[in-house]
Structure formats: C-alpha cells, structure tokens
Amino acid sequence: MTLVTHRNAPGEPALGLARQVRTFIDEQVIPREPELAGDSASASACQDELATQARIAGLWGLFYPASHGGKLASLADYLWVAEQEGRSEYGPAIFGADATLDTHMLLRHGSQAIKRDFLAPLLMGEAVSSYGMSEPQSIGSIPATLTTSAEQVAGGWRLNGRKWFICRADCASFVTVVARTAEGELGGALSMILVPTDVAGFRIERQLDILGRFTGQCEIAFSDVVVPRDYLLGQAGRGLALMQERLGLGRVLRAAHWLGLAQRCFDLMCKRICSDRGEMARLTEKQLVRLRVFQSFQAIAGARALLHDAAHKFDARLDNNVEVNLAKVAASQALSTAVDHAIQIFGAEGLCDLSPLSGIYRTARTTHILDGTDDALISAVGRRLLDAYATGGLLDFSTPSVPAGAVPA
Amino acid sequence: MTLVTHRNAPGEPALGLARQVRTFIDEQVIPREPELAGDSASASACQDELATQARIAGLWGLFYPASHGGKLASLADYLWVAEQEGRSEYGPAIFGADATLDTHMLLRHGSQAIKRDFLAPLLMGEAVSSYGMSEPQSIGSIPATLTTSAEQVAGGWRLNGRKWFICRADCASFVTVVARTAEGELGGALSMILVPTDVAGFRIERQLDILGRFTGQCEIAFSDVVVPRDYLLGQAGRGLALMQERLGLGRVLRAAHWLGLAQRCFDLMCKRICSDRGEMARLTEKQLVRLRVFQSFQAIAGARALLHDAAHKFDARLDNNVEVNLAKVAASQALSTAVDHAIQIFGAEGLCDLSPLSGIYRTARTTHILDGTDDALISAVGRRLLDAYATGGLLDFSTPSVPAGAVPA
Amino acid sequence: MTLVTHRNAPGEPALGLARQVRTFIDEQVIPREPELAGDSASASACQDELATQARIAGLWGLFYPASHGGKLASLADYLWVAEQEGRSEYGPAIFGADATLDTHMLLRHGSQAIKRDFLAPLLMGEAVSSYGMSEPQSIGSIPATLTTSAEQVAGGWRLNGRKWFICRADCASFVTVVARTAEGELGGALSMILVPTDVAGFRIERQLDILGRFTGQCEIAFSDVVVPRDYLLGQAGRGLALMQERLGLGRVLRAAHWLGLAQRCFDLMCKRICSDRGEMARLTEKQLVRLRVFQSFQAIAGARALLHDAAHKFDARLDNNVEVNLAKVAASQALSTAVDHAIQIFGAEGLCDLSPLSGIYRTARTTHILDGTDDALISAVGRRLLDAYATGGLLDFSTPSVPAGAVPA
Amino acid sequence: MTLVTHRNAPGEPALGLARQVRTFIDEQVIPREPELAGDSASASACQDELATQARIAGLWGLFYPASHGGKLASLADYLWVAEQEGRSEYGPAIFGADATLDTHMLLRHGSQAIKRDFLAPLLMGEAVSSYGMSEPQSIGSIPATLTTSAEQVAGGWRLNGRKWFICRADCASFVTVVARTAEGELGGALSMILVPTDVAGFRIERQLDILGRFTGQCEIAFSDVVVPRDYLLGQAGRGLALMQERLGLGRVLRAAHWLGLAQRCFDLMCKRICSDRGEMARLTEKQLVRLRVFQSFQAIAGARALLHDAAHKFDARLDNNVEVNLAKVAASQALSTAVDHAIQIFGAEGLCDLSPLSGIYRTARTTHILDGTDDALISAVGRRLLDAYATGGLLDFSTPSVPAGAVPA
C-alpha cells in the first residue's frame, strides 16, 4: 500500500533518523525482546549492550538539548522518531529517550553543580535518572497532600520521607525529589532537589511488581539524607511550577512512545489476520475483524493528530495545556484499543508471555494512571475548554494559532 | 482563550475567506434560521436572498473549479472555509457549496452541450443540481441491484425507472441519473446521464419527510424520458467509475460541512454551560458536564485531522480511499456526539424546535446513512487497511506519503 | 423459536391480558399509526375511537387502583402488560395508561372534592390529566428554583406563574401544579394543587414542537388563577415528598412502555434482516448486522431485569430508589440502541416518516431528559450505592431482599 | 443499606449455603490470597489445606450431581452459591467447583471403568481433571481443524497429537481429550477419550505463562499413548455433541464465578471510595467516580439477570443456547468493567501485585477468549436470534417460556 499520509511531514533529518531507528528496532531490539523481558541481570546486560550500539549508530539521545547532542530541533520533528523508538517496550531506554525530559530540566534549571554531577553523566548514558513525586499517603492529583520534607541545614538540605511507584528506582543514579521546603501556599512550598542514590539514608524499601512483573518501580525512603545546597533545581519553593513544566513535555514524550507501541500492535494484528493461519479462519472477510482494524487505526490516527498539535504549540511556545492532556488521554486510549484488539485476534496466544502483546497489554493499563489519571485529565481539559467561553469568548476553529511559516524559533 | 492550534494552517486567502464566511454566517444566516426552517415558500425566498448577498460579497462557489470562479486552489485550503459554511444547516446552499461537486464533475466529464446547458447556469446560481442514484428496490451499497435503464434511441437516450431519497429534487433544474445502459459486467453497464426536470416523462412521485421535516428529498420517476445523446456524462458504460469519483470528493465536502455543524453545537453547549443559567446549576463544576465537553472536542479534533489527511492526499493526487472513508465515519460520529451532548446540556429546550439543535440532531442521524452507511465504510476501510498487509507489506507510519514542500500542484 | 424465557413469569391474569393487549396493538393500533401521526383533529378522533374499543375490550386502565377497575394487583405483573401497551407510541394513551400514575396519586392523597371532580372522570376516560412541574426559568433537577406561587386567599388558592414542557397540556382537563406555598426549607415550601384548565386565568401560551412534531407539550401560564382550598393534594407544604413519590412509580411505568417500543424496534429490525430484501444484501450473514442484533437484545434484556427488580421492591414496599433510577436509565439506553440499530438496518427508509422508526427515534431521544436526565440519575444512583458502604456496610449480593414466598401483600 | 433485591430468590438451602461460602471466603480464603498467589509449592499446599477445610465444613462439590454429594438440585439455585465461591480467584478450586462440569459429564456419559477410575476419585477431591481441546495449529472456533488422533488398536485407543492452553494441566490426574477417531463429517469424526496423566507417552511440553503468571496452563503432547477401550466417553464419533453439551453448562458455571469476582471488585472499589483516603480526595462527590460505580453495578446486575435466565431454561431442559452465550459475554464484560473501574479508583496501588485487583484484571482479560471468543459468541447469538424471525416467526417478549409453577422436573 502506498504509505500512510501525513501532511505535516518533518524535514529530511527527522525522517532519516526515524527510518534508522525503525530499522534498529526491527533488526536489533525486537529479536532480543524475550531476553530483555527475562531475569533482571541478563536483561540489564542486554539492554546496556543495545544502548551502546545505539550510541555507536548515532541514535542516542536524539531529542536531548540541541546544544548537548540532540539532533532534532523541534518536538514536532522528534515525534516521528519517538514513535519508532516506542515500537518496543525497551526502545526508550535503549535510545536514551527515557532521560530526555531530565536532560532538558537539568539544563534549564540546574546549578553548575547539578550540571556537572548529574547532567553530564546522564547525557553520556553513564547515569540513570528518576523522579520522585508520589507518596504512599498522598493523593496523586493533589500535591498539597505531599509530606516528604527538606529542611535547610548546615551542609545543605536534609530530606525525610517516602516515595513510591518511582520508575527506574532499581537502577537510578539519582532521584529528583519533590519535597516540602516551606509552609503555606503550595506555590511557594515545594522544591525539587537532586539526591544521589548512594547517599547515606537513602534506601530502596521494596520493589513493586506491576501486573505480574517488575519493571523497575520501587518504594524508596529518605532518612535524614543530606545533600549540598546547590543540588536544588531552580529556585526554592518553585517546585509546583517545575512539576507542571515537567508534565507538559513529559506527557508528550510518553504519548509518542505509546503511539509507537500501538502501531506495533496494529502491525502484529494485521499481519496475523493476513497470515496463513488467519486465512484458515477467513479473518480478512469477517466484519468484526475489520471493525477491530478500523477502530484501532482511527484511534491511532486521531491521537497522533492531537499529539502533533500539542508539539507544534510547544515548539511555538504557546500554551498547550489542553492539547497535551487531550493527546495523553487519546494516546492511552489508542494503545489500549490497539493491544486489546490484537490480543483478541491472536486468542490465547496473545495472552501468553511468548507474545510481546502480553507485556504491552499490561503497560497499556498503566498509561491510564501514570502522569495523571484519565479522570483528572478529562476534568482538567473540560474546565480549560470551558474557560475559553467563560468571559464571553469562544474557541474559534477558523483561526489557527500558528500560521504557516510563522512558527517562532 | 488563545485560539485552537492547527499546524497545517492554510495560506492567507483561505484564512481570510474563512473569516468572511464565518462573519456572514453569524450575522446574516443564523439570525434568520427560524425563517429558513419555516414553510417552504418563505424559506426558499429567504435562502435566495441570502445566496444573492453571498454572491455580492464574493463568497459564492468558493471551491468551484479555479477556472470557473473558485478562489481556493486546494481542497486542503477549502476545508477551512467549508467548516465555516457548514456552521448553519443552510450554509452550504447559501454559499453555492451544495453544487461544488457537480461543477467539478460536469467540467471534467461533460460534453459541450452539458457545459452549456447545465454547468454554465449552475456556476451562476441559476440552476440547481441533483443526483439520482438510490432506487426503491435496490440495495444502496450494491450498484448491481440498480434497475433504472437508459437505452439509445433515435433522438438520444430514453430513460425509465424510479429513484428515491434524491436531495434537492423538489427544486432541481436537472438530475444526474445513474442508469443501466448495457448488460453484463457492472464496470461497463452503468452510465451517468443528465436529465432536465422539465422534460416530458419526468415526475416527482412524492416528497419524503425525514424525521419530521421535508428537506427537499423526493421520490422521482422517469417514464420514457428522452434526452439528447450528448447529455451523457463521460463515456457510456463508465458510470461505476464516475460514481466512485463522486463519492471520493463528495464525502470530503460533506464531512467538512458536518464538522462545521459539530463546532456550532460545541459552541452552543459551552456557551450554555457558562451562561448565568448554567452557573445556577453549577454546570462548569460538574465532571459529567466536563466529560461531555472533552468527548465532543476530542471527536471533532480527531475527525478534522483525518479529513485534512484525506484532502492533502486528494490535492497530491494520491489514492485517499481509506482516509476519505475513515474521515466520513469520524465526522459523522463527531457531529452525533457534539449535538447529543449539547442537547443533554440544554435539556428539553434543546429538543424544542425553537433551538437549532432540534434540526441538527436529525441531520446528524442521516449522516450515518447518507453517501455510504457506517457499516459499509467500516468494512471497506478495514479491508483496504488489511490489503496493505496481504502481500507481506505493512503500513509504515514513519514515512509520510506527502513530504513537506513536495505536494504536486 | 421457543419463546424467550423469563423466570419470574406472572400469573395467568397478567399473561392473558398481555396477550390481549398485544393482539389489540397488532390488529387495531399499528395499522392506524399513520392516521394517529397525522394532523391533530383526525388523529385525536382516531385515538378516542381506539380508546373506546379498548374500554369495551376490558383493556382500559389495567393498572388503575384495584379498588377502581385495575385488574392487576402487583406492579411486577403489570410490567408484562405495560410492555405490550408500549409497543406503539400511541398505546399508553389508548389504554388509559397515561393516567395510571395520576389515578394512584389522586386516590391516595386526594380530598373528597378531588376524587369527585378529577379522579372519577379520569377513571372513566372522560378527563385528561397533566402534571405541571418544569418552569422556563428553573433548573429541572433543582426544585428550589421553582417560582410558581400559590397563596391562600378567601376563596382558596391563588396561583401565578408559568410552566413548560407540560405533557398533554393541549388536551388536559386539569393540571396538577407544583407551586410554592411557603418560604423557607424546601421540604415545607412546595405544594401540589389541582387546577382545571377551564378556570379563569389559565392560558396555553404556546405549543412546543419537539424534534419536528407536536405531541401535546405546551407552555402554560397561571395569572391569578383561583381554585378551591380542597383542590390541594395531600398536605400543604409536602409537595417535595409527593414529587418524589410520583417519580418513583412514574419512572417504572414509563420505562416499561419504552421497553415495549424497544421490542417493537427489535422486531422490525429482525424482520427486515430476514426479509427478501435483507437476503438480497445477505444481511443475516453479516457480522456487523449480528452485532446490532446482539447489542439490542442485550440492552433490552438487561433493562427488563432491572425494571423487574424495581417493581418487585415496589410491591414489597421496600425502598427501590436505586433500582428505579438504574432501570430508567437502562430502559432509555435500550430504546435508543434498539431504534438506532433498526434505522441503520433500514437505511434511508428508516428515517422516512413513512416508517414508525422515525417517530420512535425522536421519542427515544426525549427519554434521556424526561423525568430526570441521565446525568442526574447516574449521579444519584452512584451516590446511593456508595451510601451503602459509607458506614462500613456493603451491598451483599448473596442475600435477596425479597425472599421467595415472603412478599408482603 | 437494605439488601440488593432479587426477585427470583432461591430456597433456604441455597441461601444458607451461599452465606456459609461467603463467610468461608471472607474469613479463610481472602486473608490467604497472597500465599495462594505465591510460588507454586506453598500455594499448592495452602490450597489443599483450604480445600480440606471446605470439605469438612460441608462446602465441597455443592453442585456435583445430587446422587453424588451435590446439595443443590437446580442450577438456578447454585448460581447464588457460585457467585460467592467466585469472589476469590482461588475459590472455585478450593470448593471443588472446578470439577463440577466433569462430574456431570462423567456421570452422564462414562462407562463403568470411567466412573470407577476417574469419577470416584474426582468426587472425593483425590483427582484433578482437565480438558484437552485447543491445539497449536488449530483454529479455536473451528473443530474441523483439530488433528489429534485416536485410533483403535489391540489394547484400546492409541492417541497422538498436541494440545495447548490446557487448564490445570500442571496438576491434572487425567485429561478428557478431544480426538479424531474417524474421517468424514465432523458430527461423526470426533470422540472424547480419558487419558490418565501417568500413562506412557503423555508429556507436559511446557508451561504457558499468561499475562505474567503461571496459573496451570500447559502445552501437552501424546505420543502413542494407549488407553483402554472403555475410557471412551459416550459413543465413538459423538465428540462434537459432547463438546457442545460441555460448553452449555460450562459457560454458565464460569460466568457465575466471574460475576462473583466482579462483585468483589465492586466492593473493593466502593470501600476505597468511602475510606478516609477516598474522602481526602473527596471521591464520593466526584461525578466521574459515581459514573464508574453506576456502570459497574449496571453491568453486574444486567449480566446476573441474563445468567439466571440461562440457568432457569437449563433446569427446565429448554434450549438455552442464546441465553448461555449472551450471559457469558455479558459476565465477561461486567468483570472487565468492574475490575477496570476499581483499578482506576485505586490508582497505581490497584496495579501493584499487593492488590488482588492485579490478578483479577488479568483473569478478566482471559474471559473474552476462554470458552469461545466474544466475536464468535456475538456472531452465534446474532444468528440464533435472527433464526427466530427467518420463517416468519418472532421473539414474543410477552410469553415467558417457563410459566410460574410449571417448571418440568
């Protein structure tokens, strides 16, 4: 078939990189997925080996800051690459894409000490970052319920508290911790502080298996952990603003990877339908099968469009809160739809751990909770859209916010 | 709120025209909708008056062929205008957009006689076109079941048969009739022939009210109707190909108008929620209300993206069958969702004929049947997407079909 | 096919009456539906004639109070009959079932004067009742926003105010008006007062067409209308409690009729699929067609079960608030699903006013608003179900509330 | 709250047993679920211990044939008990309910040898049964693609072939194998043969992990396995009919257990919403939370009703094919909805293996494939419902198939 159209095609660099990543995933990563899903020691070695190869191939950290090795100037261009990185659950780690968000945050807001001690090794793939926000006793969507504290002491900041569901906590070199540094108004109460995981008082409390597998999430604890004063990210008390900044870019990055996974599922499903075995059951002729193909494709195509909108506004430095949150929910729905339909076509084989669908199905379920639950985002987007009407205004679909050729650098 | 983004913004001519059409709809058309919905004589006069004003304002036939008055070179650009035309149910007729498809078909495939007798008055707004395909005893999705016949006789073509659910049949100057002109393979059996409605043997059998109102659809009959030989459109026997050509462009045009209606519903809903009366019921705070806002917006945004894909491929002369049909179904879903949610917010008032939602709700229902039922299109799209995989190929989401800057003229 | 099972079959009287009503609908009512849908004078005459025949056949007022002509002692038994009455949109009026709720309310709470002046003629089919609750400026779900007032004056009650979307207002003999009779707490502020429509100061302001047809709903006004003191229903100030009592029984009655309509749509759809014309399109073999059949049947069967639960609790004098509201929403969904699927199978013909589906589709849309919107009921049911858990309790699915053979009289 | 109603309450024995099972699950099983989910040796020991306690408590094999220890005469009565057994994923094994279907099949169709060698120990809980149908190269829904063969040899039957996704294969004492015993028409080609797992030539090829855990499913192989002639179940060549018989009862039994799990999820969700932590996030007030409660409850209540219909027809020996399949799909949907909503309320905690929801979520996904995929059942039910109309008949909702008090013995 002639290729799927996309009108806002990126320039050649992005397309070329997307093709290279796609080939790398197909030839290097997918054949080793069973190994990557295996017991943690050998899986970890395999992942390191592939990451090294990705670096050698020039495919590492493609959306890191342009000044620090990134090869793609715009987020909109990167989406084309990110989808390809995301076609394997292991892709984002192998291409260093898991750290993209942290490289931007540390470069933008980090002190010299932070850049030296954390950013530099992170860019080289020598450090692993993680982010500590959720707490066992807090409500995810209500930062006011966070209790981990950091107080200023002689040597810097002293942290106490617990965090859980911290991604990559099992292998992280450092954690960006959201901690309460002052009383009062939340806008001035929270701060972000970088904590190396080899510091005294830091402890991994337990590993948290998610839907039957351990993917690196842990509960961690800080007991009188002390870190230097200049491990503070940005200004003291401005943690809430930083959290929102993270979420804006972070949700776009994740959603792009999810859409890559969704495309993988779509491919697997369609290939199976068209296989000899599918033909034995005359699957191509079955309308309920075609309905699954239609619905999966529609969900993916719709979510991609929303995500591109969010990225273009990001690149143009416009408020893209509505677009980001809408795209995050839509990407999550698209992934869930695509993997569910694919499993249904494969039958019991699709549920079996021999199939990549088994892991993807479980990853898909987490996306409705991770980085903002569906309900929270639906409610937030609904409110924001209504705000446009609150003062007698309205959404004007006839006026694009980013006129062609007028995208700010 | 800053405006809704759209990355593939059209050039200034399209944007300017979209704004003009929007203003015209808001200031001239919407205030007179009750009149336009009234009894047919005065409604018809009102529509004629507004059409005259649209012509004077230079807003008539904006996507007619560029050589014949059209001001927009690409379908992708026109979408921006078409959505605005569609914000009122009466817009497409007032801006001459109802005839757009016929102007292209007649110009491309018409004989000199057809261009003189039908196309010329159509372009001037002096004729009304209609299209006669469905028949009382045929199956809509199976052209092989059509029985209306045209045989060559001394003076030209002699037609016999019945057609129904023919739009604008009540006021049409002519009908493009799909008739059987030969036996055998369908690809060589059907032809399109233009029939003036003042010819002997043509008869309007009955008006067909749709969900409680007459919007111009009729059942018509041809009894030994004779028309000149050169009223044949294209070649004899090639009717099936012409039907498919019509549907390709026709579905895009309609879907764009439907999305305009959907946006109108979205506006009405959000304004009501934010009105004093909405505040009395604290609607902005209600999550189920926000869910309706979210779902409507997501459906509209997703369908728009699919429609733009279809249009860009059309402009690039690429096969866009999948995109067109997907977009048609999605636009229909978006309109149904938006109007249903809007009515739910308005309560009984939304169902009442004093509200524009009452008519739009009924129009929305017809879109799932008109120009191809949902089921037929879902099945067709599913099959086409699977075709890409049938021979070992696949859809490659990483390669856009229309590289930037490479769109054929 | 052997008949659809139902485990809690009613006794022979109910089954026999259900069969008689079914035959009456099939033989007397359905053939005359085009007439009943016609212009109001002849439609009204036709309806009167059929009502007379229903009375003669002993099928009038079957669930009126047992002491006053009702032939069914339990609501659960009546459901079997009500579904059959509901198979035509015109059935409930023809069998006097539209007045069932009022007969119970007037008998239970009416003064001697009310019984004499309103109940007696109502039971005989000589009067038409209506109920005046909604107001142009009020919020449907917030009784506190009602403003129509009734003050005690020398001759009785003097009413002022407006009501709208009042069913049967075009032909009603009297209206049960919800009016504010005192300040303060809502539980003591509202009263129900019966107002004959031939009293001075009563006026029909305008007819309200709903989705393209007038079905009797009007806006009405009271200007210094005075009625006798004993036209008060129940006690002064207890209007809110009476409103809730009405809704409890009223929603069950309506939902049963809606399920009858849904079954009619299901029949029409399946017959069409299996017709010669359906076979021409091979509809029975199409999976998307079978999906529509499956979904319609599932929705109907599920809603029936919920409705029977509500009725059994009503008969046992147990709180059935959750069941009633759940069943109302489910019946509304079932009707919408069934009529939408049926139309899709019929194509354009199903939308055409020659088909009963055209009217039923529009009726179906009103059910999501009438007698409590979906959102309001979903929110109320959710809250009530959670109440069971609030104090450490839970819903115990293992203990039926109405042990077999232990239903209170 | 007063208890949830159910009109067709069973007699006291069933209710009493349901209560006992409920208490056993709450007090004995649920507290030990983490142990039961642990590594297989200790989990197995724990399960055996609880099964012993269940036997001692008189709660073992409650729906085994009445002549062999079963305490419930009707399937409809057993549903009340089965839901309670199903409230833990481990319940059906602990109460011997996993073997119910086999006890009926062996008693009804088994030779003396089968009854002695397999049924007797099964009834005592001394044997574990399994059922071998699916094959690696076959299509689940097309028995004609099965290739495992059994040929008559001197000593009895000689089997060769492979089966996979065989439940309890890891610990089964015997397998009922579907094998091809003749060529030609499928109705005479398949047979069921019992194979002890300690026979020569039987081999467990591999364990199949499903969505990250091993729950007993394996791929098994038969290489020249020979079993005695009288290990044939029923008649040679009648395997297809036996398969359908199994599915009829088997789907009802499983669906009842799934509804128990769904109720457990509903309880967990509602308790969490009403907990102190839920109150911190004001969950009871949130409409999107109430919507989840509403939808879960509606799905459960609807599926229960359909399941009861299926059971009543089973007890009355009426064809219940439509009801069984509809109920199976509905129960699967109800479980998926309930567990998905519960997880969304718990957030990341609900995904974590510390929560019972983690396992239930994965079990729920398998239900859409196990014992007939959704698509296959939807298509089958659609066809069967249409059959009722094919010959001019119809479904008559007004006539219950099982008049009260007239249930055949």
mmCIF file of N, CA and C in Angstrom, chain C residues 40-81:
data_model
loop_
_atom_site.group_PDB
_atom_site.id
_atom_site.type_symbol
_atom_site.label_atom_id
_atom_site.label_comp_id
_atom_site.label_asym_id
_atom_site.label_seq_id
_atom_site.Cartn_x
_atom_site.Cartn_y
_atom_site.Cartn_z
ATOM 1 N N SER C 40 -53.800 16.970 13.846
ATOM 2 C CA SER C 40 -54.281 16.681 15.188
ATOM 3 C C SER C 40 -55.761 16.353 15.290
ATOM 4 N N ALA C 41 -56.615 16.955 14.461
ATOM 5 C CA ALA C 41 -58.045 16.680 14.619
ATOM 6 C C ALA C 41 -58.368 15.214 14.345
ATOM 7 N N SER C 42 -57.943 14.709 13.214
ATOM 8 C CA SER C 42 -58.308 13.337 12.885
ATOM 9 C C SER C 42 -57.523 12.345 13.749
ATOM 10 N N ALA C 43 -56.311 12.710 14.105
ATOM 11 C CA ALA C 43 -55.538 11.836 14.972
ATOM 12 C C ALA C 43 -56.248 11.685 16.310
ATOM 13 N N SER C 44 -56.767 12.779 16.797
ATOM 14 C CA SER C 44 -57.443 12.778 18.082
ATOM 15 C C SER C 44 -58.715 11.938 18.021
ATOM 16 N N ALA C 45 -59.443 12.061 16.925
ATOM 17 C CA ALA C 45 -60.659 11.261 16.767
ATOM 18 C C ALA C 45 -60.313 9.779 16.714
ATOM 19 N N CYS C 46 -59.289 9.466 15.997
ATOM 20 C CA CYS C 46 -58.871 8.072 15.869
ATOM 21 C C CYS C 46 -58.467 7.502 17.234
ATOM 22 N N GLN C 47 -57.747 8.317 17.981
ATOM 23 C CA GLN C 47 -57.301 7.868 19.304
ATOM 24 C C GLN C 47 -58.510 7.627 20.223
ATOM 25 N N ASP C 48 -59.467 8.529 20.172
ATOM 26 C CA ASP C 48 -60.674 8.372 21.002
ATOM 27 C C ASP C 48 -61.405 7.087 20.637
ATOM 28 N N GLU C 49 -61.498 6.847 19.357
ATOM 29 C CA GLU C 49 -62.213 5.659 18.891
ATOM 30 C C GLU C 49 -61.519 4.386 19.393
ATOM 31 N N LEU C 50 -60.206 4.370 19.276
ATOM 32 C CA LEU C 50 -59.476 3.186 19.734
ATOM 33 C C LEU C 50 -59.560 3.039 21.250
ATOM 34 N N ALA C 51 -59.556 4.158 21.962
ATOM 35 C CA ALA C 51 -59.689 4.095 23.423
ATOM 36 C C ALA C 51 -61.033 3.498 23.803
ATOM 37 N N THR C 52 -62.035 3.879 23.085
ATOM 38 C CA THR C 52 -63.364 3.321 23.342
ATOM 39 C C THR C 52 -63.353 1.807 23.120
ATOM 40 N N GLN C 53 -62.750 1.398 22.043
ATOM 41 C CA GLN C 53 -62.676 -0.040 21.784
ATOM 42 C C GLN C 53 -61.879 -0.767 22.861
ATOM 43 N N ALA C 54 -60.824 -0.128 23.331
ATOM 44 C CA ALA C 54 -60.026 -0.746 24.397
ATOM 45 C C ALA C 54 -60.869 -0.909 25.654
ATOM 46 N N ARG C 55 -61.670 0.109 25.963
ATOM 47 C CA ARG C 55 -62.541 0.009 27.144
ATOM 48 C C ARG C 55 -63.538 -1.121 26.971
ATOM 49 N N ILE C 56 -64.126 -1.181 25.795
ATOM 50 C CA ILE C 56 -65.102 -2.240 25.524
ATOM 51 C C ILE C 56 -64.449 -3.620 25.668
ATOM 52 N N ALA C 57 -63.205 -3.709 25.224
ATOM 53 C CA ALA C 57 -62.489 -4.994 25.292
ATOM 54 C C ALA C 57 -61.994 -5.298 26.701
ATOM 55 N N GLY C 58 -62.274 -4.386 27.645
ATOM 56 C CA GLY C 58 -61.824 -4.637 29.026
ATOM 57 C C GLY C 58 -60.342 -4.414 29.203
ATOM 58 N N LEU C 59 -59.757 -3.580 28.373
ATOM 59 C CA LEU C 59 -58.315 -3.362 28.441
ATOM 60 C C LEU C 59 -57.964 -1.935 28.863
ATOM 61 N N TRP C 60 -58.921 -1.260 29.472
ATOM 62 C CA TRP C 60 -58.715 0.137 29.888
ATOM 63 C C TRP C 60 -58.249 0.185 31.349
ATOM 64 N N GLY C 61 -57.271 0.983 31.585
ATOM 65 C CA GLY C 61 -56.860 1.261 32.967
ATOM 66 C C GLY C 61 -56.465 0.016 33.734
ATOM 67 N N LEU C 62 -55.713 -0.849 33.131
ATOM 68 C CA LEU C 62 -55.459 -2.161 33.746
ATOM 69 C C LEU C 62 -54.670 -2.076 35.044
ATOM 70 N N PHE C 63 -53.882 -1.011 35.196
ATOM 71 C CA PHE C 63 -53.172 -0.880 36.477
ATOM 72 C C PHE C 63 -53.667 0.315 37.278
ATOM 73 N N TYR C 64 -54.912 0.705 37.031
ATOM 74 C CA TYR C 64 -55.528 1.670 37.940
ATOM 75 C C TYR C 64 -55.660 0.972 39.294
ATOM 76 N N PRO C 65 -55.914 1.721 40.353
ATOM 77 C CA PRO C 65 -56.042 1.071 41.664
ATOM 78 C C PRO C 65 -57.058 -0.077 41.602
ATOM 79 N N ALA C 66 -56.727 -1.170 42.285
ATOM 80 C CA ALA C 66 -57.570 -2.366 42.214
ATOM 81 C C ALA C 66 -59.009 -2.053 42.624
ATOM 82 N N SER C 67 -59.148 -1.133 43.543
ATOM 83 C CA SER C 67 -60.490 -0.749 44.007
ATOM 84 C C SER C 67 -61.250 0.033 42.941
ATOM 85 N N HIS C 68 -60.584 0.464 41.912
ATOM 86 C CA HIS C 68 -61.216 1.321 40.917
ATOM 87 C C HIS C 68 -61.011 0.811 39.490
ATOM 88 N N GLY C 69 -61.090 -0.479 39.337
ATOM 89 C CA GLY C 69 -61.087 -1.001 37.977
ATOM 90 C C GLY C 69 -59.808 -1.684 37.551
ATOM 91 N N GLY C 70 -58.730 -1.471 38.289
ATOM 92 C CA GLY C 70 -57.461 -2.106 37.911
ATOM 93 C C GLY C 70 -57.575 -3.618 38.016
ATOM 94 N N LYS C 71 -56.967 -4.334 37.112
ATOM 95 C CA LYS C 71 -57.097 -5.789 37.121
ATOM 96 C C LYS C 71 -55.812 -6.481 37.538
ATOM 97 N N LEU C 72 -54.799 -5.704 37.856
ATOM 98 C CA LEU C 72 -53.510 -6.296 38.195
ATOM 99 C C LEU C 72 -53.102 -5.818 39.573
ATOM 100 N N ALA C 73 -52.927 -6.742 40.461
ATOM 101 C CA ALA C 73 -52.664 -6.344 41.841
ATOM 102 C C ALA C 73 -51.237 -5.864 42.037
ATOM 103 N N SER C 74 -50.297 -6.393 41.261
ATOM 104 C CA SER C 74 -48.918 -6.012 41.521
ATOM 105 C C SER C 74 -48.292 -5.304 40.318
ATOM 106 N N LEU C 75 -47.378 -4.415 40.634
ATOM 107 C CA LEU C 75 -46.663 -3.700 39.589
ATOM 108 C C LEU C 75 -45.837 -4.684 38.761
ATOM 109 N N ALA C 76 -45.270 -5.680 39.434
ATOM 110 C CA ALA C 76 -44.464 -6.665 38.713
ATOM 111 C C ALA C 76 -45.286 -7.371 37.644
ATOM 112 N N ASP C 77 -46.529 -7.700 37.998
ATOM 113 C CA ASP C 77 -47.391 -8.325 36.989
ATOM 114 C C ASP C 77 -47.695 -7.352 35.855
ATOM 115 N N TYR C 78 -47.945 -6.101 36.237
ATOM 116 C CA TYR C 78 -48.339 -5.118 35.219
ATOM 117 C C TYR C 78 -47.246 -4.913 34.178
ATOM 118 N N LEU C 79 -45.982 -5.078 34.570
ATOM 119 C CA LEU C 79 -44.899 -4.846 33.601
ATOM 120 C C LEU C 79 -45.108 -5.642 32.321
ATOM 121 N N TRP C 80 -45.608 -6.862 32.488
ATOM 122 C CA TRP C 80 -45.815 -7.710 31.304
ATOM 123 C C TRP C 80 -46.843 -7.108 30.363
ATOM 124 N N VAL C 81 -47.840 -6.481 30.978
ATOM 125 C CA VAL C 81 -48.877 -5.834 30.169
ATOM 126 C C VAL C 81 -48.367 -4.510 29.603
#
